[in-house]
Amino acid sequence: MEKRDLVDKNRKQIGETTITESNIMEGKYIQIVIMCIENGNNEFLIQKRALKKNGKWALTGGHVISGEDSVTAVLRETQEELGLELEENEVELIFGKRAYDCFVDIYYIKKDIELSNLKLEKEEVENVEWANLKQIRNLKENGTFLEYHYNCLKECIYFIKEVEEEKKRCIN
């Protein structure tokens, strides 16, 4: 089990750690990260979680462990789960938000990746696929995609579109 630092409502370290979410008291939070990987065909890399992790489709991500910062955590999770080594300058923090008993940071990268080159961590990831938003929506609607990850992906896509629109306005 990995220790996680607890933070307060302002995301400041409070000098306490936890191993599970079950003992987090009100006003204390853990931190998680999610990675949205998009290819040149506007498809997103999704992973089927191992059965012991609920067996649903999701995005790559996990907990920020004790002593880590958010970007280090997302790079570690991507490497652990997919065998994909990314550099800090390749990923973009789209946004962070507080939700329930955690803070979540959502990262984005646009990169074509050959799925056969990935080395899946079988204890956590059963399979990976490229899927467009309609396919992911269908998985969510039939209950086989984590709803929270789906919502994070929608927010990521919305933000990316807003940035693209802003760039167009600046160019014109």
XYZ file of N, CA and C in Angstrom:
516
model
N 0.833 -1.188 0.000
C 0.000 0.000 0.000
C 0.880 1.256 0.000
N 0.463 2.237 -0.768
C 1.221 3.476 -0.885
C 0.682 4.532 0.077
N 1.577 5.226 0.745
C 1.166 6.335 1.602
C 0.870 7.543 0.729
N -0.143 8.299 1.133
C -0.530 9.513 0.431
C -0.548 10.665 1.414
N -0.002 11.795 0.993
C -0.040 12.986 1.834
C -1.454 13.550 1.836
N -1.878 14.029 2.986
C -3.161 14.712 3.085
C -2.928 16.213 2.983
N -3.884 16.893 2.359
C -3.832 18.347 2.218
C -5.138 18.938 2.741
N -5.117 20.243 2.998
C -6.328 20.907 3.469
C -7.130 21.446 2.279
N -8.196 22.171 2.566
C -9.086 22.680 1.513
C -8.392 23.649 0.569
N -7.235 24.196 0.984
C -6.445 25.091 0.144
C -5.294 24.371 -0.541
N -5.290 23.055 -0.424
C -4.289 22.167 -1.009
C -2.904 22.344 -0.393
N -2.887 22.689 0.857
C -1.636 22.828 1.602
C -1.400 21.554 2.408
N -0.141 21.088 2.403
C 0.232 19.910 3.187
C -0.115 20.139 4.660
N -0.673 19.098 5.301
C -1.012 19.233 6.719
C -0.146 18.338 7.594
N 0.837 17.655 6.996
C 1.755 16.838 7.776
C 1.195 15.488 8.183
N 0.119 15.056 7.518
C -0.474 13.754 7.804
C -0.511 12.934 6.521
N -0.512 11.611 6.679
C -0.620 10.708 5.534
C -1.739 9.710 5.782
N -2.130 9.031 4.715
C -3.134 7.976 4.796
C -2.759 6.879 3.813
N -3.298 5.707 4.029
C -3.093 4.599 3.097
C -4.367 4.346 2.302
N -5.508 4.541 2.923
C -6.779 4.341 2.224
C -7.638 5.582 2.375
N -8.635 5.695 1.517
C -9.557 6.823 1.594
C -10.535 6.682 2.750
N -10.663 5.483 3.301
C -11.703 5.216 4.295
C -11.536 6.015 5.584
N -10.335 6.449 5.885
C -10.139 7.157 7.151
C -9.890 8.652 6.987
N -10.266 9.215 5.861
C -10.046 10.643 5.645
C -11.167 11.417 6.335
N -10.783 12.292 7.221
C -11.748 13.087 7.968
C -12.136 14.319 7.140
N -13.285 14.881 7.456
C -13.762 16.069 6.756
C -12.729 17.192 6.836
N -12.524 17.866 5.720
C -11.561 18.955 5.662
C -10.159 18.514 5.286
N -9.982 17.207 5.052
C -8.701 16.670 4.617
C -8.917 15.977 3.271
N -7.901 16.068 2.421
C -8.061 15.584 1.054
C -6.816 14.840 0.583
N -7.026 13.879 -0.334
C -5.925 13.243 -1.041
C -5.833 13.896 -2.418
N -4.793 13.547 -3.173
C -4.608 14.104 -4.510
C -4.530 12.958 -5.517
N -5.210 13.125 -6.653
C -5.133 12.144 -7.724
C -4.818 12.849 -9.038
N -4.356 12.056 -10.006
C -4.011 12.589 -11.326
C -4.656 11.713 -12.394
N -5.010 12.335 -13.497
C -5.577 11.635 -14.641
C -4.870 12.136 -15.892
N -4.531 11.211 -16.791
C -3.839 11.544 -18.039
C -4.772 11.291 -19.212
N -4.998 12.311 -20.011
C -5.762 12.188 -21.257
C -4.752 12.172 -22.402
N -4.679 11.044 -23.099
C -3.750 10.895 -24.218
C -4.579 10.835 -25.491
N -4.350 11.793 -26.386
C -5.095 11.867 -27.649
C -4.133 11.630 -28.803
N -4.580 10.878 -29.805
C -3.738 10.669 -30.979
C -4.145 11.619 -32.108
N -3.488 11.523 -33.227
C -3.755 12.394 -34.365
C -5.103 12.165 -35.024
N -5.774 11.065 -34.680
C -7.115 10.771 -35.215
C -8.211 11.231 -34.266
N -7.858 12.046 -33.289
C -8.806 12.529 -32.274
C -9.438 11.398 -31.476
N -8.633 10.367 -31.222
C -9.052 9.262 -30.374
C -8.264 9.341 -29.073
N -8.852 8.809 -28.029
C -8.213 8.837 -26.723
C -7.818 7.431 -26.314
N -6.675 7.351 -25.637
C -6.195 6.069 -25.134
C -6.988 5.728 -23.879
N -7.699 4.604 -23.930
C -8.444 4.148 -22.766
C -7.897 2.791 -22.346
N -8.069 2.490 -21.086
C -7.548 1.219 -20.585
C -8.640 0.481 -19.832
N -8.696 -0.817 -20.072
C -9.619 -1.669 -19.334
C -8.896 -2.089 -18.069
N -9.451 -1.700 -16.955
C -8.822 -1.990 -15.679
C -8.921 -3.475 -15.364
N -7.963 -3.978 -14.624
C -7.988 -5.373 -14.199
C -9.249 -5.619 -13.372
N -9.706 -6.854 -13.372
C -10.938 -7.197 -12.670
C -10.881 -6.798 -11.195
N -9.729 -6.971 -10.548
C -9.630 -6.590 -9.133
C -9.727 -5.083 -8.934
N -9.603 -4.310 -10.022
C -9.736 -2.846 -9.986
C -11.084 -2.421 -10.554
N -12.028 -3.316 -10.643
C -13.429 -3.177 -11.080
C -13.653 -3.508 -12.551
N -12.628 -3.737 -13.348
C -12.781 -4.210 -14.718
C -13.387 -3.220 -15.697
N -13.559 -1.973 -15.305
C -14.161 -0.982 -16.206
C -13.088 -0.293 -17.037
N -13.545 0.328 -18.121
C -12.679 1.161 -18.942
C -12.479 2.486 -18.227
N -11.311 3.083 -18.433
C -10.977 4.337 -17.758
C -9.819 4.996 -18.482
N -9.419 6.129 -17.972
C -8.205 6.802 -18.418
C -7.065 6.357 -17.510
N -5.860 6.691 -17.873
C -4.697 6.379 -17.048
C -4.656 7.356 -15.880
N -4.294 6.870 -14.717
C -4.177 7.765 -13.578
C -4.067 7.029 -12.272
N -4.007 7.803 -11.201
C -3.908 7.214 -9.882
C -3.637 8.261 -8.823
N -3.149 7.791 -7.688
C -2.901 8.649 -6.536
C -1.519 9.287 -6.575
N -1.458 10.487 -6.052
C -0.181 11.139 -5.790
C 0.312 10.536 -4.477
N 1.469 9.884 -4.517
C 1.971 9.253 -3.297
C 2.786 10.253 -2.479
N 2.999 9.896 -1.232
C 3.683 10.775 -0.292
C 5.019 11.249 -0.851
N 5.220 12.559 -0.808
C 6.461 13.162 -1.267
C 6.473 13.561 -2.726
N 5.457 13.167 -3.485
C 5.404 13.495 -4.917
C 4.644 14.783 -5.152
N 4.918 15.391 -6.305
C 4.042 16.445 -6.789
C 3.164 15.829 -7.885
N 2.234 16.594 -8.347
C 1.241 16.108 -9.293
C 1.847 15.625 -10.614
N 2.733 16.407 -11.198
C 3.294 16.031 -12.497
C 4.163 14.780 -12.376
N 4.907 14.665 -11.296
C 5.701 13.460 -11.074
C 4.785 12.248 -10.977
N 3.657 12.412 -10.293
C 2.702 11.314 -10.129
C 2.100 10.879 -11.462
N 1.721 11.829 -12.308
C 1.092 11.434 -13.573
C 2.109 10.758 -14.497
N 3.351 11.222 -14.467
C 4.392 10.568 -15.265
C 4.661 9.156 -14.738
N 4.694 8.995 -13.416
C 4.916 7.679 -12.812
C 3.766 6.730 -13.132
N 2.534 7.195 -12.973
C 1.370 6.347 -13.244
C 1.336 5.905 -14.709
N 1.662 6.804 -15.612
C 1.678 6.470 -17.037
C 2.753 5.433 -17.332
N 3.895 5.587 -16.695
C 4.976 4.621 -16.893
C 4.618 3.277 -16.259
N 4.092 3.288 -15.041
C 3.745 2.042 -14.353
C 2.641 1.273 -15.077
N 1.573 1.956 -15.427
C 0.411 1.283 -15.988
C 0.585 0.902 -17.452
N 1.293 1.735 -18.219
C 1.392 1.528 -19.664
C 2.809 1.226 -20.150
N 3.798 1.421 -19.303
C 5.185 1.284 -19.754
C 5.573 2.418 -20.681
N 4.859 3.517 -20.611
C 5.074 4.669 -21.483
C 5.804 5.763 -20.707
N 7.023 6.045 -21.129
C 7.805 7.081 -20.467
C 7.612 8.400 -21.197
N 7.102 9.360 -20.461
C 6.897 10.704 -20.984
C 7.770 11.669 -20.205
N 8.053 12.793 -20.818
C 8.832 13.845 -20.169
C 7.871 14.933 -19.674
N 8.277 15.597 -18.627
C 7.440 16.643 -18.042
C 7.044 17.706 -19.065
N 7.962 18.050 -19.963
C 7.659 19.099 -20.942
C 6.714 18.634 -22.050
N 6.382 17.347 -22.091
C 5.450 16.824 -23.096
C 3.994 16.921 -22.643
N 3.779 16.954 -21.343
C 2.412 16.919 -20.826
C 1.984 18.303 -20.368
N 0.692 18.541 -20.457
C 0.150 19.842 -20.079
C -0.901 19.645 -18.992
N -0.753 20.389 -17.922
C -1.781 20.394 -16.892
C -2.952 21.203 -17.428
N -4.063 20.523 -17.655
C -5.248 21.196 -18.196
C -5.945 21.987 -17.091
N -6.199 21.338 -15.976
C -6.762 22.021 -14.825
C -6.754 21.101 -13.618
N -6.939 21.707 -12.479
C -7.088 20.968 -11.234
C -8.376 21.404 -10.574
N -8.983 20.491 -9.837
C -10.222 20.839 -9.147
C -10.365 19.975 -7.900
N -11.208 20.440 -7.006
C -11.524 19.653 -5.824
C -12.836 18.927 -6.082
N -12.854 17.651 -5.772
C -14.064 16.853 -5.942
C -14.131 15.836 -4.806
N -15.227 15.876 -4.078
C -15.436 14.948 -2.964
C -14.272 15.044 -1.977
N -13.556 13.928 -1.763
C -12.483 13.899 -0.779
C -11.106 13.990 -1.427
N -11.043 14.610 -2.618
C -9.737 14.680 -3.284
C -9.620 15.927 -4.146
N -8.375 16.200 -4.493
C -8.064 17.159 -5.536
C -7.635 16.330 -6.734
N -8.096 16.680 -7.904
C -7.707 15.953 -9.109
C -7.069 16.925 -10.087
N -5.943 16.508 -10.652
C -5.278 17.255 -11.716
C -5.399 16.441 -12.986
N -5.842 17.097 -14.045
C -6.023 16.423 -15.327
C -4.962 16.930 -16.293
N -4.206 15.988 -16.819
C -3.117 16.280 -17.750
C -3.510 15.817 -19.148
N -2.851 16.431 -20.134
C -3.164 16.140 -21.537
C -1.878 16.055 -22.342
N -1.887 15.150 -23.300
C -0.818 15.064 -24.286
C -1.432 14.599 -25.596
N -0.980 15.189 -26.677
C -1.370 14.728 -28.012
C -0.161 14.005 -28.573
N -0.316 12.692 -28.770
C 0.830 11.897 -29.189
C 0.328 10.599 -29.813
N 0.893 10.258 -30.959
C 0.577 8.972 -31.577
C 1.456 7.909 -30.932
N 0.812 6.900 -30.413
C 1.500 5.829 -29.693
C 1.061 4.497 -30.296
N 2.020 3.656 -30.580
C 1.720 2.312 -31.077
C 1.358 1.441 -29.877
N 0.119 0.969 -29.840
C -0.348 0.210 -28.685
C 0.476 -1.048 -28.437
N 0.979 -1.658 -29.501
C 1.756 -2.895 -29.337
C 3.090 -2.638 -28.623
N 3.522 -1.378 -28.558
C 4.768 -1.046 -27.861
C 4.581 -0.822 -26.359
N 3.326 -0.771 -25.913
C 3.068 -0.536 -24.495
C 3.293 -1.812 -23.694
N 3.728 -1.634 -22.464
C 3.948 -2.758 -21.539
C 2.985 -2.574 -20.380
N 1.841 -3.254 -20.450
C 0.780 -3.064 -19.474
C 1.124 -3.715 -18.140
N 0.796 -3.017 -17.085
C 0.934 -3.563 -15.736
C -0.298 -4.434 -15.485
N -0.155 -5.731 -15.687
C -1.286 -6.664 -15.687
C -2.082 -6.671 -14.388
N -1.464 -6.299 -13.262
C -2.205 -6.240 -12.006
C -3.241 -5.119 -12.020
N -3.027 -4.128 -12.896
C -3.932 -2.983 -12.936
C -4.647 -2.806 -14.272
N -3.992 -3.189 -15.374
C -4.531 -2.909 -16.705
C -4.616 -4.202 -17.514
N -5.817 -4.490 -17.983
C -6.039 -5.695 -18.780
C -5.827 -5.460 -20.271
N -6.215 -4.280 -20.748
C -6.178 -4.010 -22.183
C -6.181 -2.497 -22.407
N -5.728 -2.066 -23.583
C -5.804 -0.660 -23.981
C -6.347 -0.581 -25.405
N -7.006 0.526 -25.695
C -7.538 0.775 -27.040
C -7.566 2.274 -27.288
N -7.585 2.618 -28.569
C -7.893 3.982 -28.968
C -9.398 4.040 -29.201
N -10.051 5.087 -28.713
C -11.497 5.220 -28.882
C -11.851 6.688 -29.062
N -12.844 6.926 -29.921
C -13.314 8.305 -30.081
C -14.341 8.607 -28.990
N -14.749 9.856 -28.899
C -15.645 10.266 -27.819
C -16.984 9.523 -27.892
N -17.485 9.272 -29.084
C -18.763 8.546 -29.211
C -18.630 7.129 -28.652
N -17.542 6.455 -28.969
C -17.326 5.102 -28.440
C -17.197 5.125 -26.920
N -16.501 6.117 -26.401
C -16.343 6.231 -24.949
C -17.689 6.539 -24.307
N -18.475 7.408 -24.922
C -19.809 7.719 -24.404
C -20.667 6.456 -24.346
N -20.592 5.623 -25.381
C -21.349 4.367 -25.385
C -20.911 3.455 -24.246
N -19.605 3.385 -24.001
C -19.111 2.576 -22.882
C -19.641 3.119 -21.556
N -19.657 4.441 -21.425
C -20.175 5.050 -20.192
C -21.659 4.763 -20.029
N -22.401 4.884 -21.117
C -23.848 4.669 -21.048
C -24.215 3.228 -20.725
N -23.372 2.267 -21.147
C -23.683 0.881 -20.793
C -23.016 0.445 -19.494
N -22.447 1.404 -18.769
C -21.925 1.140 -17.437
C -20.554 0.506 -17.380
N -19.816 0.527 -18.500
C -18.502 -0.125 -18.503
C -17.338 0.868 -18.569
N -17.616 2.156 -18.450
C -16.571 3.182 -18.379
C -16.789 3.961 -17.098
N -15.721 4.205 -16.360
C -15.836 4.951 -15.104
C -16.422 6.329 -15.365
N -17.530 6.626 -14.740
C -18.219 7.888 -14.988
C -17.367 9.098 -14.623
N -16.655 9.001 -13.513
C -15.816 10.122 -13.102
C -14.735 10.405 -14.147
N -14.121 9.370 -14.692
C -13.098 9.550 -15.722
C -13.725 10.112 -16.996
N -14.928 9.678 -17.317
C -15.644 10.215 -18.480
C -15.859 11.720 -18.303
N -16.301 12.123 -17.122
C -16.530 13.545 -16.861
C -15.238 14.343 -16.948
N -14.146 13.772 -16.460
C -12.842 14.443 -16.561
C -12.425 14.591 -18.023
N -12.672 13.556 -18.817
C -12.339 13.620 -20.243
C -13.164 14.698 -20.936
N -14.442 14.785 -20.642
C -15.282 15.823 -21.239
C -14.767 17.211 -20.886
N -14.376 17.402 -19.637
C -13.841 18.696 -19.222
C -12.531 19.003 -19.936
N -11.708 17.988 -20.118
C -10.441 18.156 -20.824
C -10.699 18.576 -22.273
N -11.606 17.893 -22.931
C -11.933 18.203 -24.328
C -12.482 19.623 -24.441
N -13.356 19.999 -23.524
C -13.913 21.344 -23.536
C -12.802 22.384 -23.418
N -11.878 22.171 -22.503
C -10.776 23.103 -22.299
C -9.904 23.197 -23.546
N -9.588 22.045 -24.151
C -8.750 22.025 -25.358
C -9.415 22.816 -26.477
N -10.721 22.631 -26.649
C -11.454 23.364 -27.693
C -11.440 24.856 -27.422
N -11.579 25.240 -26.161
C -11.531 26.658 -25.802
C -10.169 27.260 -26.136
N -9.104 26.535 -25.847
C -7.752 27.010 -26.145
C -7.566 27.150 -27.655
N -8.052 26.168 -28.416
C -7.938 26.237 -29.873
C -8.699 27.424 -30.430
N -9.884 27.686 -29.899
C -10.680 28.842 -30.339
C -9.962 30.145 -30.020
N -9.356 30.221 -28.851
C -8.622 31.413 -28.454
C -7.426 31.638 -29.380
N -6.729 30.562 -29.747
C -5.607 30.695 -30.682
C -6.078 31.216 -32.022
N -7.217 30.727 -32.499
C -7.771 31.199 -33.776
C -8.104 32.681 -33.712
N -8.702 33.105 -32.579
C -9.045 34.529 -32.418
C -7.797 35.397 -32.425
N -6.728 34.914 -31.815
C -5.474 35.684 -31.756
C -4.815 35.790 -33.120
N -4.937 34.735 -33.919
C -4.328 34.734 -35.251
C -5.085 35.659 -36.186
N -6.382 35.689 -36.071
C -7.211 36.521 -36.954
C -7.234 37.892 -36.450
